[in-house]
């Protein structure tokens, strides 16, 4: 059974950094991604990568500030978030897709397993 356990959320001030982690169960996948859902809004794509890190994709709103990565040994997924803004406030979800594709999918329907979500609040 696949399990994704997230951690690393919290409350920070604008301009601060946070690193979200997502521990995946002991198998490999085709792609992994991060999505977020702000209060009153639909869940949206943040970043995604192929499992081999050969291709990565970012939402325009986070490009240059967020970095998606993976620990090859521990199968832990990361989202490094720098220069955080109040509009980054949301519940962040990690997700994995079983299928292998040349580019990582950006639509949530392509992802098979999801973490429980971790809250990120950016406020002064």
Short mmCIF file of C-alpha atoms in Angstrom, two decimals:
data_model
loop_
_atom_site.label_atom_id
_atom_site.label_comp_id
_atom_site.label_asym_id
_atom_site.label_seq_id
_atom_site.Cartn_x
_atom_site.Cartn_y
_atom_site.Cartn_z
CA UNK A 1 0.00 0.00 0.00
CA UNK A 2 1.33 3.41 -0.97
CA UNK A 3 1.54 6.01 1.76
CA UNK A 4 2.69 9.61 1.55
CA UNK A 5 3.42 11.40 4.81
CA UNK A 6 4.02 15.14 4.65
CA UNK A 7 5.75 17.46 7.07
CA UNK A 8 7.41 20.89 7.20
CA UNK A 9 4.48 23.27 7.04
CA UNK A 10 4.13 26.19 9.42
CA UNK A 11 3.58 29.90 9.87
CA UNK A 12 6.22 32.27 8.52
CA UNK A 13 6.62 35.89 7.54
CA UNK A 14 6.82 37.21 3.97
CA UNK A 15 10.27 36.64 2.53
CA UNK A 16 10.98 33.61 4.70
CA UNK A 17 11.69 30.08 3.49
CA UNK A 18 10.20 26.68 4.24
CA UNK A 19 11.00 23.18 3.05
CA UNK A 20 8.17 20.69 2.77
CA UNK A 21 8.92 16.99 2.93
CA UNK A 22 6.91 13.99 1.81
CA UNK A 23 7.98 10.48 2.74
CA UNK A 24 6.95 7.96 0.10
CA UNK A 25 6.62 4.24 0.62
CA UNK A 26 9.28 1.88 -0.69
CA UNK A 27 8.76 1.89 -4.42
CA UNK A 28 9.47 4.13 -7.35
CA UNK A 29 6.94 6.06 -9.40
CA UNK A 30 6.71 7.80 -12.74
CA UNK A 31 6.39 11.35 -11.48
CA UNK A 32 5.78 13.29 -8.31
CA UNK A 33 4.27 16.68 -7.72
CA UNK A 34 3.08 19.30 -5.30
CA UNK A 35 -0.30 21.00 -5.35
CA UNK A 36 -1.91 23.54 -3.05
CA UNK A 37 -5.36 24.68 -2.05
CA UNK A 38 -6.06 28.09 -0.60
CA UNK A 39 -9.23 28.80 1.41
CA UNK A 40 -12.22 29.09 -0.89
CA UNK A 41 -10.23 28.12 -3.97
CA UNK A 42 -9.72 24.99 -6.00
CA UNK A 43 -6.58 22.93 -5.67
CA UNK A 44 -3.89 24.11 -8.07
CA UNK A 45 -0.65 22.82 -9.51
CA UNK A 46 2.60 24.05 -7.95
CA UNK A 47 5.47 21.90 -9.21
CA UNK A 48 6.18 18.46 -10.65
CA UNK A 49 9.10 16.31 -11.67
CA UNK A 50 9.70 13.00 -13.34
CA UNK A 51 10.92 10.42 -10.85
CA UNK A 52 14.39 10.48 -12.40
CA UNK A 53 14.46 14.29 -12.15
CA UNK A 54 14.98 14.49 -15.91
CA UNK A 55 12.22 17.08 -16.36
CA UNK A 56 10.60 19.53 -13.95
CA UNK A 57 7.70 21.92 -14.27
CA UNK A 58 6.59 24.87 -12.16
CA UNK A 59 3.55 27.09 -11.98
CA UNK A 60 4.35 30.60 -13.16
CA UNK A 61 3.46 31.97 -9.72
CA UNK A 62 6.28 30.03 -8.02
CA UNK A 63 8.90 29.84 -10.79
CA UNK A 64 12.27 31.04 -9.53
CA UNK A 65 11.20 30.78 -5.88
CA UNK A 66 10.29 27.12 -5.38
CA UNK A 67 12.38 24.04 -6.15
CA UNK A 68 11.13 20.45 -6.35
CA UNK A 69 13.54 17.64 -5.58
CA UNK A 70 13.84 14.12 -4.23
CA UNK A 71 16.19 12.22 -1.95
CA UNK A 72 17.25 9.17 -3.91
CA UNK A 73 18.10 7.05 -0.88
CA UNK A 74 15.23 7.79 1.48
CA UNK A 75 12.56 8.25 -1.21
CA UNK A 76 11.63 11.57 0.34
CA UNK A 77 10.14 14.27 -1.83
CA UNK A 78 10.87 17.94 -1.18
CA UNK A 79 9.51 21.35 -2.04
CA UNK A 80 11.91 24.14 -1.13
CA UNK A 81 10.00 27.40 -0.92
CA UNK A 82 11.92 30.68 -0.82
CA UNK A 83 10.80 34.30 -0.80
CA UNK A 84 7.38 33.29 0.44
CA UNK A 85 4.45 35.64 -0.15
CA UNK A 86 1.06 35.91 1.58
CA UNK A 87 -0.55 34.52 -1.56
CA UNK A 88 1.40 31.29 -1.04
CA UNK A 89 -0.79 30.59 1.99
CA UNK A 90 -2.53 27.25 1.40
CA UNK A 91 -2.64 23.58 2.28
CA UNK A 92 0.09 21.88 0.31
CA UNK A 93 -0.26 18.30 -0.96
CA UNK A 94 2.33 15.95 -2.37
CA UNK A 95 1.26 13.40 -4.95
CA UNK A 96 2.76 10.60 -7.02
CA UNK A 97 1.85 9.18 -10.39
CA UNK A 98 2.49 5.56 -11.27
CA UNK A 99 2.68 6.03 -15.03
CA UNK A 100 6.02 6.96 -16.59
CA UNK A 101 5.88 9.91 -18.98
CA UNK A 102 8.51 12.00 -20.71
CA UNK A 103 7.26 15.14 -18.99
CA UNK A 104 5.75 15.33 -15.49
CA UNK A 105 1.98 15.82 -15.53
CA UNK A 106 0.58 19.07 -14.20
CA UNK A 107 -3.04 17.98 -13.91
CA UNK A 108 -4.11 16.42 -10.65
CA UNK A 109 -6.11 13.74 -12.42
CA UNK A 110 -2.84 12.11 -13.48
CA UNK A 111 -1.76 11.47 -9.90
CA UNK A 112 -2.68 8.24 -8.18
CA UNK A 113 -1.74 8.79 -4.55
CA UNK A 114 -1.89 11.86 -2.32
CA UNK A 115 -0.54 13.01 0.99
CA UNK A 116 -2.77 14.35 3.74
CA UNK A 117 -1.70 17.96 3.24
CA UNK A 118 0.30 20.37 5.35
CA UNK A 119 -0.65 23.97 6.12
CA UNK A 120 1.60 26.83 5.07
CA UNK A 121 0.68 30.30 6.33
CA UNK A 122 2.57 33.39 5.23
CA UNK A 123 1.63 36.48 7.18
CA UNK A 124 3.22 39.52 8.74
#
